[in-house]
mmCIF file of C-alpha atoms and ligand atoms in Angstrom:
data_model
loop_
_atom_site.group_PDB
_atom_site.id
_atom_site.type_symbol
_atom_site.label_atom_id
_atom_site.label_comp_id
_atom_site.label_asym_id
_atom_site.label_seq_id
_atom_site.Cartn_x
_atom_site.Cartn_y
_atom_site.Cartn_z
ATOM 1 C CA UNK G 1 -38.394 -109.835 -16.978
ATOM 2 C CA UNK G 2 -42.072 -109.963 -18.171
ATOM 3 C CA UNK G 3 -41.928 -113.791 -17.445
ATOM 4 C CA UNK G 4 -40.854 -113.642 -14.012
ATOM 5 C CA UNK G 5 -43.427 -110.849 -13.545
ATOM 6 C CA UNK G 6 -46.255 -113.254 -14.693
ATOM 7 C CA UNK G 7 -44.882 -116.658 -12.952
ATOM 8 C CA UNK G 8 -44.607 -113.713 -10.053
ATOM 9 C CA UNK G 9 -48.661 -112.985 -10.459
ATOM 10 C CA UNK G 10 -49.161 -116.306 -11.673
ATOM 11 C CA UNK G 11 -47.841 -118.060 -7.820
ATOM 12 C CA UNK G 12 -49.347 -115.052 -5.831
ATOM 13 C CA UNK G 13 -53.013 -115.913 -7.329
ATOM 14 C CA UNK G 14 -52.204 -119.528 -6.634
ATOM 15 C CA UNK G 15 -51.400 -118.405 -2.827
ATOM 16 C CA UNK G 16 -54.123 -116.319 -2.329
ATOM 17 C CA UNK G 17 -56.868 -119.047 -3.735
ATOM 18 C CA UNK G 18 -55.014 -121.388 -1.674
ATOM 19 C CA UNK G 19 -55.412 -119.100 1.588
ATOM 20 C CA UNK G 20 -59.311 -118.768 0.423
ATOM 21 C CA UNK G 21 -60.041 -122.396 0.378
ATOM 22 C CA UNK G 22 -58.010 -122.836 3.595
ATOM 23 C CA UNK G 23 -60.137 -120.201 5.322
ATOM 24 C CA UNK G 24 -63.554 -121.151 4.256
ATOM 25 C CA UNK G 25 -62.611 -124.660 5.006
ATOM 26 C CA UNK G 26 -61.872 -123.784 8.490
ATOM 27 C CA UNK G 27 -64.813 -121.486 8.624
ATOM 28 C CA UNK G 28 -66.953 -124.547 6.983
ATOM 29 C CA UNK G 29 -65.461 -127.154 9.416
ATOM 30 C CA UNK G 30 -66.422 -124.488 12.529
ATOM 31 C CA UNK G 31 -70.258 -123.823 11.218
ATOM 32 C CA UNK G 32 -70.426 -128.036 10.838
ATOM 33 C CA UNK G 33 -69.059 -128.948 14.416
ATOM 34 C CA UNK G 34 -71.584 -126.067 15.924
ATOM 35 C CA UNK G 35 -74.419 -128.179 14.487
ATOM 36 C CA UNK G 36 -73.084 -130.834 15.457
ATOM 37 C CA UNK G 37 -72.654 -130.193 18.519
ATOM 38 C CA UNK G 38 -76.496 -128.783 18.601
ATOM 39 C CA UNK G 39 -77.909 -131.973 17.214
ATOM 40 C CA UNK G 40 -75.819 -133.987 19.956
ATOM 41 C CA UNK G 41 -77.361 -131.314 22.634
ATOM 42 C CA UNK G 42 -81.204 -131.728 21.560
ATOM 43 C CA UNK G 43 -80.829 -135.689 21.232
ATOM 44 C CA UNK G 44 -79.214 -135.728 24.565
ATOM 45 C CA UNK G 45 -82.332 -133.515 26.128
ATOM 46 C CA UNK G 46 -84.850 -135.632 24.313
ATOM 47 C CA UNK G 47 -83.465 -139.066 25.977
ATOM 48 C CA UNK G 48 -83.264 -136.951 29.441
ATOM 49 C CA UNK G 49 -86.916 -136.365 29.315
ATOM 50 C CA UNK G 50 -87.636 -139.831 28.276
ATOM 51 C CA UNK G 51 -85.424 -140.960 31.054
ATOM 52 C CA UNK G 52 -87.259 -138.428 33.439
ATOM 53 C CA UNK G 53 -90.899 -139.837 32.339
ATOM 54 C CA UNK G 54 -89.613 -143.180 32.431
ATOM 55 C CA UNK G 55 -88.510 -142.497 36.653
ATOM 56 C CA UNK G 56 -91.161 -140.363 37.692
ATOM 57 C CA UNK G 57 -94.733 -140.621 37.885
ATOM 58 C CA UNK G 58 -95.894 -137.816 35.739
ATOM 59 C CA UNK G 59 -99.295 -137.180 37.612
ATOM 60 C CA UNK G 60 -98.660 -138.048 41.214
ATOM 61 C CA UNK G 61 -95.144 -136.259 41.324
ATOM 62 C CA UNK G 62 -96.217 -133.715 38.787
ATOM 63 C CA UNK G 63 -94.042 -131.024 41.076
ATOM 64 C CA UNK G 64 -90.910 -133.359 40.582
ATOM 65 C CA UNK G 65 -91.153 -133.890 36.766
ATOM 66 C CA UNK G 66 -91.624 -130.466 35.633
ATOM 67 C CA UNK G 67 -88.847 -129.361 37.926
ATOM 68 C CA UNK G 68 -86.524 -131.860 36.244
ATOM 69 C CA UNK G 69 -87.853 -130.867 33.141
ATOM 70 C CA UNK G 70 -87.249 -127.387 33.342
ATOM 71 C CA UNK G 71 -83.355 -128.062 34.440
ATOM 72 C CA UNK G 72 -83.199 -130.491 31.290
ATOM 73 C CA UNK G 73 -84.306 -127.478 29.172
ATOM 74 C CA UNK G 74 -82.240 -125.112 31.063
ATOM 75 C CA UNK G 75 -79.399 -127.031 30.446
ATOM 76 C CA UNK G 76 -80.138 -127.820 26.643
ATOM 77 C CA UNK G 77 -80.562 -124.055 26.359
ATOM 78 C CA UNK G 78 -77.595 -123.099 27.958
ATOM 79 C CA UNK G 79 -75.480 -125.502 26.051
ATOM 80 C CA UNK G 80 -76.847 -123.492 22.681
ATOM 81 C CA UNK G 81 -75.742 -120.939 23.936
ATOM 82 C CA UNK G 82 -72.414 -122.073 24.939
ATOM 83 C CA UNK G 83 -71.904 -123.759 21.349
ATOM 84 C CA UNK G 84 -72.988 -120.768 19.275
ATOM 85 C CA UNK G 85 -71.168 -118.365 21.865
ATOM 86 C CA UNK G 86 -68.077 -120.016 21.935
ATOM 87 C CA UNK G 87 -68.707 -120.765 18.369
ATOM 88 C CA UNK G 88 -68.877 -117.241 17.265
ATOM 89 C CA UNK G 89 -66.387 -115.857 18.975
ATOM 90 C CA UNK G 90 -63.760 -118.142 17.427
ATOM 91 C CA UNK G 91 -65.162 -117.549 14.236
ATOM 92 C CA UNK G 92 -64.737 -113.370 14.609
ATOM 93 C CA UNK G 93 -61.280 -114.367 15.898
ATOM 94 C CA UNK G 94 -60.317 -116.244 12.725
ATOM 95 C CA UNK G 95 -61.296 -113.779 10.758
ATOM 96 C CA UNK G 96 -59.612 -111.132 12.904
ATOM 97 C CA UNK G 97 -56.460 -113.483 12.261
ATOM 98 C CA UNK G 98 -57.047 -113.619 8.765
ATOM 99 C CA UNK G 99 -57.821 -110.060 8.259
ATOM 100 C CA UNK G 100 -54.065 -109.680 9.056
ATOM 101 C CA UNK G 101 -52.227 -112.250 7.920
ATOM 102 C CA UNK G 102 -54.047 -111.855 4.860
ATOM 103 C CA UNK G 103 -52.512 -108.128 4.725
ATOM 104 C CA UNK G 104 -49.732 -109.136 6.118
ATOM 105 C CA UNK G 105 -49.291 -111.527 3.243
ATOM 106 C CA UNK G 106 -49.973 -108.891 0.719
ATOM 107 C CA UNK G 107 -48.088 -105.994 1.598
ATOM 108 C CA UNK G 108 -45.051 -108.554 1.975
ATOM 109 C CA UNK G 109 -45.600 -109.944 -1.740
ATOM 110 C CA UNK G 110 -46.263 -105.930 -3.011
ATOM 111 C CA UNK G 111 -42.745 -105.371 -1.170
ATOM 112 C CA UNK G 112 -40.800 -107.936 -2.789
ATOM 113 C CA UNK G 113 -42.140 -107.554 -6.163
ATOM 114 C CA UNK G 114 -41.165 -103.543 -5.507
ATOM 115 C CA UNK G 115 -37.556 -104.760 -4.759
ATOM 116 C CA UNK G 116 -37.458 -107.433 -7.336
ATOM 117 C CA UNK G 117 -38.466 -104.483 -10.156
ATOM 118 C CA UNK G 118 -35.836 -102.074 -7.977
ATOM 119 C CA UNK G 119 -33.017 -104.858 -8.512
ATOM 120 C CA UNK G 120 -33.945 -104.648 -12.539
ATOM 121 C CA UNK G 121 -34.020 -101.132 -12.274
ATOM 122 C CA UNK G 122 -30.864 -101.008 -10.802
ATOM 123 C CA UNK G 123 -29.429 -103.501 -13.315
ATOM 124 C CA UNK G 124 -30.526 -101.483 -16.204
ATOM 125 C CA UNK G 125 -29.562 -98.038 -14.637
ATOM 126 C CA UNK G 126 -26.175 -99.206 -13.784
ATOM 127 C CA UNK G 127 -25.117 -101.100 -16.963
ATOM 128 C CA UNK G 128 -26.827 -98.586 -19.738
ATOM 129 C CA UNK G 129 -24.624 -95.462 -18.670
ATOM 130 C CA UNK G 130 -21.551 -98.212 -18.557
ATOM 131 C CA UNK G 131 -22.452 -99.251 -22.351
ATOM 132 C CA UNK G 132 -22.647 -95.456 -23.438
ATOM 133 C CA UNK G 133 -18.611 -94.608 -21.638
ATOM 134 C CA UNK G 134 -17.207 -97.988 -22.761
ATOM 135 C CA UNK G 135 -18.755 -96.884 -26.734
ATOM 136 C CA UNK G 136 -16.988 -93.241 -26.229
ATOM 137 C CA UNK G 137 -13.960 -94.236 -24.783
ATOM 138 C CA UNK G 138 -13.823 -97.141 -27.617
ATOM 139 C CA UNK G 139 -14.755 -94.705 -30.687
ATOM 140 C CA UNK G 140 -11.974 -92.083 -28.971
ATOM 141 C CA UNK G 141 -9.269 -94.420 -28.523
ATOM 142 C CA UNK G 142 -10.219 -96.034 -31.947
ATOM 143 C CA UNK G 143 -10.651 -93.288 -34.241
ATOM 144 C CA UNK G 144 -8.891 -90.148 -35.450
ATOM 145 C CA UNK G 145 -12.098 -87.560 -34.443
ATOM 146 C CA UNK G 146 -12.357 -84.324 -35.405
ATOM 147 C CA UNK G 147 -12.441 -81.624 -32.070
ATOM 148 C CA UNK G 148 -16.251 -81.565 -32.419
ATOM 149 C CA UNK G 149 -16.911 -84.871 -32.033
ATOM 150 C CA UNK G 150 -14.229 -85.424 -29.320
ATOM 151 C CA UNK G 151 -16.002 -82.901 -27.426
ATOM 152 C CA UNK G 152 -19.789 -84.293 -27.694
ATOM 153 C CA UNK G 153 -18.067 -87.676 -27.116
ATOM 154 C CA UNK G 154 -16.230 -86.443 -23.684
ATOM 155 C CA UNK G 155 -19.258 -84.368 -22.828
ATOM 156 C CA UNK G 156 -21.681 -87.383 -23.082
ATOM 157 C CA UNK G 157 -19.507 -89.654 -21.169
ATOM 158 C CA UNK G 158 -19.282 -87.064 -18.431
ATOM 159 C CA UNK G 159 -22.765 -87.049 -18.272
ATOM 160 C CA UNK G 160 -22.932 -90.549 -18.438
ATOM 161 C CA UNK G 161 -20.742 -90.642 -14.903
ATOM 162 C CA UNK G 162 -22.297 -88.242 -13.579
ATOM 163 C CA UNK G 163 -25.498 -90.543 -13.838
ATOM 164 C CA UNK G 164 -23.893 -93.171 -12.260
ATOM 165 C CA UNK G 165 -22.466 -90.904 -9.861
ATOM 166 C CA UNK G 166 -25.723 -89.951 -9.269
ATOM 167 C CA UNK G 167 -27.543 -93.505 -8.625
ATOM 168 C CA UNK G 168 -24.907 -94.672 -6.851
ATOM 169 C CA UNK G 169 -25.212 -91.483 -4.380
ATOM 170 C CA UNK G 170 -29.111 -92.781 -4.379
ATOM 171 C CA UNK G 171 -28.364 -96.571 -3.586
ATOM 172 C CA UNK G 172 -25.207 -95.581 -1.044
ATOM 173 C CA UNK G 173 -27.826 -93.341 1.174
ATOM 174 C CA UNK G 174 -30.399 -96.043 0.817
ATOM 175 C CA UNK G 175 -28.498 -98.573 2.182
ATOM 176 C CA UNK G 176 -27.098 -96.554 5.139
ATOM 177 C CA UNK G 177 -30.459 -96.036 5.922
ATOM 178 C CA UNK G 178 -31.794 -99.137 6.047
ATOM 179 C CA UNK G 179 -28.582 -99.949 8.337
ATOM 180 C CA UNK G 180 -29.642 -96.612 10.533
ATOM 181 C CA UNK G 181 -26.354 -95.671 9.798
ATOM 182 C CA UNK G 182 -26.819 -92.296 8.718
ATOM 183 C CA UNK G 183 -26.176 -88.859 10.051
ATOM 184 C CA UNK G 184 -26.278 -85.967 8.379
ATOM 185 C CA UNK G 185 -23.303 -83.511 8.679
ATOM 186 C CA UNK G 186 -24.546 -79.910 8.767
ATOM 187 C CA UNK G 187 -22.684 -76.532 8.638
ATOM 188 C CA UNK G 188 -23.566 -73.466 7.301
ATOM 189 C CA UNK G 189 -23.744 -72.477 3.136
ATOM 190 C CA UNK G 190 -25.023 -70.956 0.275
ATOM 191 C CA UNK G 191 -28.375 -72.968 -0.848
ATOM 192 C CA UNK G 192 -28.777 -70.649 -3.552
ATOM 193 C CA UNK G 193 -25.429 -71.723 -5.018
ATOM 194 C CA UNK G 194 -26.440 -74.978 -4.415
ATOM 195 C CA UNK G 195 -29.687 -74.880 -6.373
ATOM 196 C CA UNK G 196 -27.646 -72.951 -9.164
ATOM 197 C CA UNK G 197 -25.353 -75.553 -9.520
ATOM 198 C CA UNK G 198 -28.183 -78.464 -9.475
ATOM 199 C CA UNK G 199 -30.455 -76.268 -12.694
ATOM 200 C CA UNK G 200 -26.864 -75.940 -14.543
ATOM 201 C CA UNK G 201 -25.703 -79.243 -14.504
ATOM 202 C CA UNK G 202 -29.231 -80.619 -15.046
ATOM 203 C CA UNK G 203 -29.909 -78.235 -18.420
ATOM 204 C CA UNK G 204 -26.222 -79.779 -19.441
ATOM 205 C CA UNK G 205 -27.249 -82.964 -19.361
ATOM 206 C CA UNK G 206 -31.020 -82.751 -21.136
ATOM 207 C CA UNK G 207 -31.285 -81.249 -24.143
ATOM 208 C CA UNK G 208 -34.369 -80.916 -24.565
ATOM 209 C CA UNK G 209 -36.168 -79.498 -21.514
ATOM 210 C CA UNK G 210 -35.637 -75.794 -21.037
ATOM 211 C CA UNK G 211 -34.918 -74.817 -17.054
ATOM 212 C CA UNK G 212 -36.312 -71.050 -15.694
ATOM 213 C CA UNK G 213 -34.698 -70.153 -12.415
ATOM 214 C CA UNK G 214 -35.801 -67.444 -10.283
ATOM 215 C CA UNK G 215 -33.925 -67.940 -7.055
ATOM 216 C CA UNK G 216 -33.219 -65.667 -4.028
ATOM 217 C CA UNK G 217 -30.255 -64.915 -3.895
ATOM 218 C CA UNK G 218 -27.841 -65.296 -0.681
ATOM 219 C CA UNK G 219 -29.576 -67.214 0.813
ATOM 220 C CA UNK G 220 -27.979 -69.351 3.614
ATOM 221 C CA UNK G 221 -28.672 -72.736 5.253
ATOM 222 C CA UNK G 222 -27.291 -74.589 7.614
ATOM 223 C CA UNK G 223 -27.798 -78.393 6.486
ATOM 224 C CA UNK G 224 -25.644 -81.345 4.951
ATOM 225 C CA UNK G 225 -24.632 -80.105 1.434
ATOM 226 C CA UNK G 226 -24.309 -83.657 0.017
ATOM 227 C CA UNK G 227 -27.823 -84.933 1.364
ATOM 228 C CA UNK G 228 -29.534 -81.418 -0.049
ATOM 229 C CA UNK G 229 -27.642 -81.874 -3.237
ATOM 230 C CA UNK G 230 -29.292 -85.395 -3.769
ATOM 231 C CA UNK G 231 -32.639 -84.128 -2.877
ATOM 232 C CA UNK G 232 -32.556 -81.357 -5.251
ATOM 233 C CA UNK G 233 -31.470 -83.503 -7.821
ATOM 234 C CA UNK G 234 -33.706 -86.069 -7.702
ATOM 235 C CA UNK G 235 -36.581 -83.181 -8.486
ATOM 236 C CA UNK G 236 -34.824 -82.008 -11.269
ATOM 237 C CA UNK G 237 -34.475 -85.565 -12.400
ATOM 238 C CA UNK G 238 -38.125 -86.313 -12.307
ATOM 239 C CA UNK G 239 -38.906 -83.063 -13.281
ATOM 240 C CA UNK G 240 -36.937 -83.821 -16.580
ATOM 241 C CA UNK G 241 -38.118 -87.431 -16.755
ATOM 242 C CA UNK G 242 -41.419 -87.297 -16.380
ATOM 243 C CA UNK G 243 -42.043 -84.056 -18.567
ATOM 244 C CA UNK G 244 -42.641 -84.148 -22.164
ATOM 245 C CA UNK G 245 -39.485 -82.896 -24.718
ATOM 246 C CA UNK G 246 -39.771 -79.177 -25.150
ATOM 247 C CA UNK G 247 -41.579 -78.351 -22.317
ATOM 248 C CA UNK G 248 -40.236 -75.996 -19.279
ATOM 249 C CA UNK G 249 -39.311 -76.474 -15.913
ATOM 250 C CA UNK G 250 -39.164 -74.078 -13.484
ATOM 251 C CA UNK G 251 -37.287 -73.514 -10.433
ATOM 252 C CA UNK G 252 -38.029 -70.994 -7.610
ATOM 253 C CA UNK G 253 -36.285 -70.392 -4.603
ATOM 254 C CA UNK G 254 -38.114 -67.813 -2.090
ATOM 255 C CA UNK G 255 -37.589 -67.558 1.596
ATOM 256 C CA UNK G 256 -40.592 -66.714 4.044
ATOM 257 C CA UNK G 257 -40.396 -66.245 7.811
ATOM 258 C CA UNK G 258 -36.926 -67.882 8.014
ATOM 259 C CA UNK G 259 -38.253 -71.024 6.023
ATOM 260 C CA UNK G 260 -36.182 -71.752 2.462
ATOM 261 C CA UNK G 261 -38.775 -72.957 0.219
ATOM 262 C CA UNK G 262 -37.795 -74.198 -3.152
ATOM 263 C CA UNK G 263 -40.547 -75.577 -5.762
ATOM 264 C CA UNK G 264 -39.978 -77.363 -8.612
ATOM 265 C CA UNK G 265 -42.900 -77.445 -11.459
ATOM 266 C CA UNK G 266 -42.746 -79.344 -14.529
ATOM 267 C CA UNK G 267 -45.762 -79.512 -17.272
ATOM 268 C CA UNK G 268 -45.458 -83.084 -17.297
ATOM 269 C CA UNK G 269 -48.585 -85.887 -16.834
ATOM 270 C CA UNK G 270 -48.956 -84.846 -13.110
ATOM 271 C CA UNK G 271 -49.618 -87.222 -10.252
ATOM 272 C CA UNK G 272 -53.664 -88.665 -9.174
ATOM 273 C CA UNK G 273 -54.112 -87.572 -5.885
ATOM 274 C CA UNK G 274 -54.711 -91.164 -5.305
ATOM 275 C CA UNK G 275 -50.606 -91.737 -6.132
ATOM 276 C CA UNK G 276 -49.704 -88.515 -4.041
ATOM 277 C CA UNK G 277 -48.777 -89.712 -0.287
ATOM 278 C CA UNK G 278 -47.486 -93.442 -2.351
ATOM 279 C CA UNK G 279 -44.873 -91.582 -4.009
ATOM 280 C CA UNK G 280 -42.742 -90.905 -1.029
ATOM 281 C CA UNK G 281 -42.894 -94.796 0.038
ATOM 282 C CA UNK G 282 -39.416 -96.959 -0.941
ATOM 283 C CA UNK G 283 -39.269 -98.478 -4.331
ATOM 284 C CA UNK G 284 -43.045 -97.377 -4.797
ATOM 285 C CA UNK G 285 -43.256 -96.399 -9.014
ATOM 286 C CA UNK G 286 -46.652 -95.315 -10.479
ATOM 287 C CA UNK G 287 -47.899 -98.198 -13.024
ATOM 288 C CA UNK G 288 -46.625 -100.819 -13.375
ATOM 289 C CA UNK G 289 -43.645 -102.615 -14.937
ATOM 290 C CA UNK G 290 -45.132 -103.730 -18.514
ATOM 291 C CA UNK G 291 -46.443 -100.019 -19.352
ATOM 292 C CA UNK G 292 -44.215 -97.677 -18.079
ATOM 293 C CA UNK G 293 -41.534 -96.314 -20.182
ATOM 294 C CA UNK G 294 -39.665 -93.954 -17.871
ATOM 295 C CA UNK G 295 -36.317 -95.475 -16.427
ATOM 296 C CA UNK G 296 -36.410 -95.465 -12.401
ATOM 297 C CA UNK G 297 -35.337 -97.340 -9.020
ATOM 298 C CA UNK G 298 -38.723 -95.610 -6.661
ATOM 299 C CA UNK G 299 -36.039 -94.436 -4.565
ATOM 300 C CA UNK G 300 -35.550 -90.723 -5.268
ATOM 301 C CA UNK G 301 -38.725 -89.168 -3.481
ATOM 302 C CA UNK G 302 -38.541 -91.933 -0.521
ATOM 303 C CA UNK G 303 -34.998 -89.850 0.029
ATOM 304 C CA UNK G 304 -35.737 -86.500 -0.858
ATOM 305 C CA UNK G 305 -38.553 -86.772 2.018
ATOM 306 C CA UNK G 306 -36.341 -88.662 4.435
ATOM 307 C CA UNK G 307 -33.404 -85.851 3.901
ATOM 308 C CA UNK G 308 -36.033 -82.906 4.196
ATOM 309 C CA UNK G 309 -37.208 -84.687 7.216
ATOM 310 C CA UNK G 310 -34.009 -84.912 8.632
ATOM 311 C CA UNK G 311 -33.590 -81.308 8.672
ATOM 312 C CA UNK G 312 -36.782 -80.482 10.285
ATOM 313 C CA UNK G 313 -38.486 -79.818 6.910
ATOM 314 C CA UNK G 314 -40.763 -81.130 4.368
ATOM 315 C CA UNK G 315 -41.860 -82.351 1.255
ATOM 316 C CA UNK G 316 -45.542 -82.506 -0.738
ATOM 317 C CA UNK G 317 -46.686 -81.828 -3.939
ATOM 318 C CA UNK G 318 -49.388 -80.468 -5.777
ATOM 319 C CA UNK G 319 -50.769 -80.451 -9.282
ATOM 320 C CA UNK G 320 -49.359 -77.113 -11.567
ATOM 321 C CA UNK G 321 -51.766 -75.419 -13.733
ATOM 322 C CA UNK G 322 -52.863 -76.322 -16.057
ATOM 323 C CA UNK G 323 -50.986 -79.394 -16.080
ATOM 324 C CA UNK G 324 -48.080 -80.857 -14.576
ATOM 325 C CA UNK G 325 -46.742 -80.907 -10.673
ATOM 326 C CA UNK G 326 -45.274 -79.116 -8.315
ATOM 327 C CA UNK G 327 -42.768 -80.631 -5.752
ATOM 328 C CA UNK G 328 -41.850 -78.311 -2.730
ATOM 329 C CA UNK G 329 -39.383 -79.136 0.160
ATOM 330 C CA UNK G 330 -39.421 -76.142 2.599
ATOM 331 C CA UNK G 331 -36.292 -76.029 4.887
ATOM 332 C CA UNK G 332 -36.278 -74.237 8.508
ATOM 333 C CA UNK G 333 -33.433 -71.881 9.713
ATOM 334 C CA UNK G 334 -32.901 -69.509 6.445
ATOM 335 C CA UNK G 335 -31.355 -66.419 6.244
ATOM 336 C CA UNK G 336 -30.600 -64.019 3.410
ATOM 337 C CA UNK G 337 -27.632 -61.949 2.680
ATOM 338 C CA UNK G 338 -30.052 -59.495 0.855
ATOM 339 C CA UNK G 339 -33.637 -57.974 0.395
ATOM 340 C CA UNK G 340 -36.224 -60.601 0.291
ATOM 341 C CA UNK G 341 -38.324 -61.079 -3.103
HETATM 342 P P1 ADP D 1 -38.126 -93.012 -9.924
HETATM 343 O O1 ADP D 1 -38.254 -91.715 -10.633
HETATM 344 O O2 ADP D 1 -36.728 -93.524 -9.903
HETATM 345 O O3 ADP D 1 -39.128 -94.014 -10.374
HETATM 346 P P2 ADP D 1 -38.934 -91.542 -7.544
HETATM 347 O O4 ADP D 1 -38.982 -91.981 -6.118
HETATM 348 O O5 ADP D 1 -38.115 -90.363 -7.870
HETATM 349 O O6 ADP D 1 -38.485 -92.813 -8.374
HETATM 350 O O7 ADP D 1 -40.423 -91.275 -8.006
HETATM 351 C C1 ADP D 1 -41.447 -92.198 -7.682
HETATM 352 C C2 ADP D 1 -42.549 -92.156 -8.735
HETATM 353 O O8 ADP D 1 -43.241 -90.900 -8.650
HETATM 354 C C3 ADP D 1 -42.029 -92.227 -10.147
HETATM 355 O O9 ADP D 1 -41.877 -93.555 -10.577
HETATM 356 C C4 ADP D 1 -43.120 -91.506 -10.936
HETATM 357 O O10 ADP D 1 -44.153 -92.411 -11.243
HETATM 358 C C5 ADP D 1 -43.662 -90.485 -9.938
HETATM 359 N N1 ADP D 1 -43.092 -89.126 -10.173
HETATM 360 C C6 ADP D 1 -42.042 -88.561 -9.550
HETATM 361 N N2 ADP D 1 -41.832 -87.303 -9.984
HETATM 362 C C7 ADP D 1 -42.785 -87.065 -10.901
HETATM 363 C C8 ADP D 1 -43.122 -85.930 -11.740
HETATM 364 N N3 ADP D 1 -42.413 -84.797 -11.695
HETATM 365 N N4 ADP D 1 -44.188 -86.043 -12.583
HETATM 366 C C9 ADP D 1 -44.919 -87.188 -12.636
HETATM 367 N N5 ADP D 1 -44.660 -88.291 -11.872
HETATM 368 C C10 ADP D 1 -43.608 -88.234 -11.026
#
């Protein structure tokens, strides 16, 4: 994978020196015809005036010569200017040109080396959880176990599905999306439950993070279940991937003036606000693929923000103190069975 990344770098420096030499080639090839074209317009205007002196008698039509003259040098002058106007506004529209296809060019190559890594990502995300529940199911159906391990053998290939469960969930919505055929379904339920559910299962499957929850409770929704489900989980996710072993995460769920808001805050490396808004984009990972160590496919946040969008909310994060972030989607139309906190 490193390879292809290199011949990858390797072809897009050979493009981009190849688009230099082609521009300042053109740009050269402009600048030369200009003086050219000037040289051609002063020799032309010298031979006039010869011409001129040679027809007319410089002293007794004195009137006629420097009238003729004048027009020559009119017209010499108004050929520089034609030249270098004409001249220069081709050049500013090549460069215009190349302005764009030049970031055209780039954000094109940054896109399909995103969606070449995504495609390893995938690979490696899909066939790692696969390894783990073909092992299990091998040892289980291979071995006489005693009920301990059985259980931490079933338990860690549920997890493993779940995973896979989970990714494909990620790569399904994608796809609809980028087919606009999505919709979300909403009805009415309990997002508290919902949030519950996401902190259990999530503290199940890492053991080494430890999850605080302090959510309201009742509170209601109306909103697709599935699509809020995925967004929530994709925080935790991070939250756990992203945060050193041992550290806490912490969950609140508040509601203020009919708005759900749920934050997320881990203790992890945080995010440059440089990264920040980038985070959202499709495929976008921070680094790049030679140092980072944390598994990935850049597409939970692009979907968390496209299903918070989707039901009139949003998404942003800050940094936590003292270290660490803070992801918050805030959801419209909440209500609470109970007091609020
Ligand atoms: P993935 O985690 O699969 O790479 P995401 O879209 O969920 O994709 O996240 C995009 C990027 O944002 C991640 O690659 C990571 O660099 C950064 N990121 C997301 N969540 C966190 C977090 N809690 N702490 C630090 N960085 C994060």
């Amino acid at each position: 994978m490193k390879s292809a990344t290199k011949n990858r770098i390797k072809a897009t420096g050979f493009i981009s020196v190849l688009y230099v030499f082609l521009l300042c080639y053109t740009i050269a090839a402009l600048v030369a015809w200009g003086i050219f074209l000037e040289h051609q317009n002063q020799q032309l205007a010298r031979q006039q005036i010869i011409i001129l002196g040679l027809r007319t008698d410089r002293i007794r039509q004195a009137g006629v010569y420097r009238a003729g003259l004048n027009h020559i040098l009119n017209q010499e002058k108004g050929h520089t200017w034609q030249y270098f106007g004409e001249g220069g506004t081709f050049l500013i529209i090549i460069l215009i040109g190349a302005g764009y296809v030049y970031g055209g060019v780039r954000k094109h190559i940054r896109l399909s080396q995103q969606q070449f890594n995504f495609m390893m990502a995938v690979t490696h995300e899909l066939k790692s959880p696969i390894a783990v529940i073909q092992l299990n199911m091998e040892t289980l159906s291979r071995h006489r176990l005693d009920e301990h391990t059985r259980t931490r053998l079933l338990e860690n290939t549920i997890l493993e599905t779940s995973r896979l469960n989970h990714l494909c969930n990620n790569m399904l919505l994608a796809s609809q999306l980028e087919s606009r055929q999505f919709r979300i379904v909403k009805e009415e339920f309990d997002f508290t439950g919902l949030v519950d559910q996401c902190v259990r299962e999530n503290n199940l499957r890492s053991n080494y993070h430890e999850f605080t929850a302090d959510l309201q409770p009742e509170l209601l929704i109306s909103g697709d279940r599935l699509m809020l489900h995925l967004a929530v989980n994709n925080l935790l996710e991070n939250a756990v991937k992203y945060s050193p072993r041992g550290s806490v995460i912490t969950v609140q769920l508040r509601v203020r003036e009919g708005q759900a808001i749920l934050r997320v805050s881990d203790t992890g490396a945080g995010i440059p606000d440089s990264e920040k808004k980038k985070i959202f984009n499709r495929f976008y990972r921070i680094g790049n693929e030679n140092t980072r160590t944390t598994r990935g496919t850049g597409l939970g946040l692009y979907l968390s923000r496209f299903i918070a969008r989707q039901h009139g909310g949003t998404i942003t994060v800050t940094d936590n103190n003292p270290k660490g972030s803070n992801f918050e989607i805030i959801l419209p139309g909440a209500e609470t069975g109970n007091l609020q906190i």
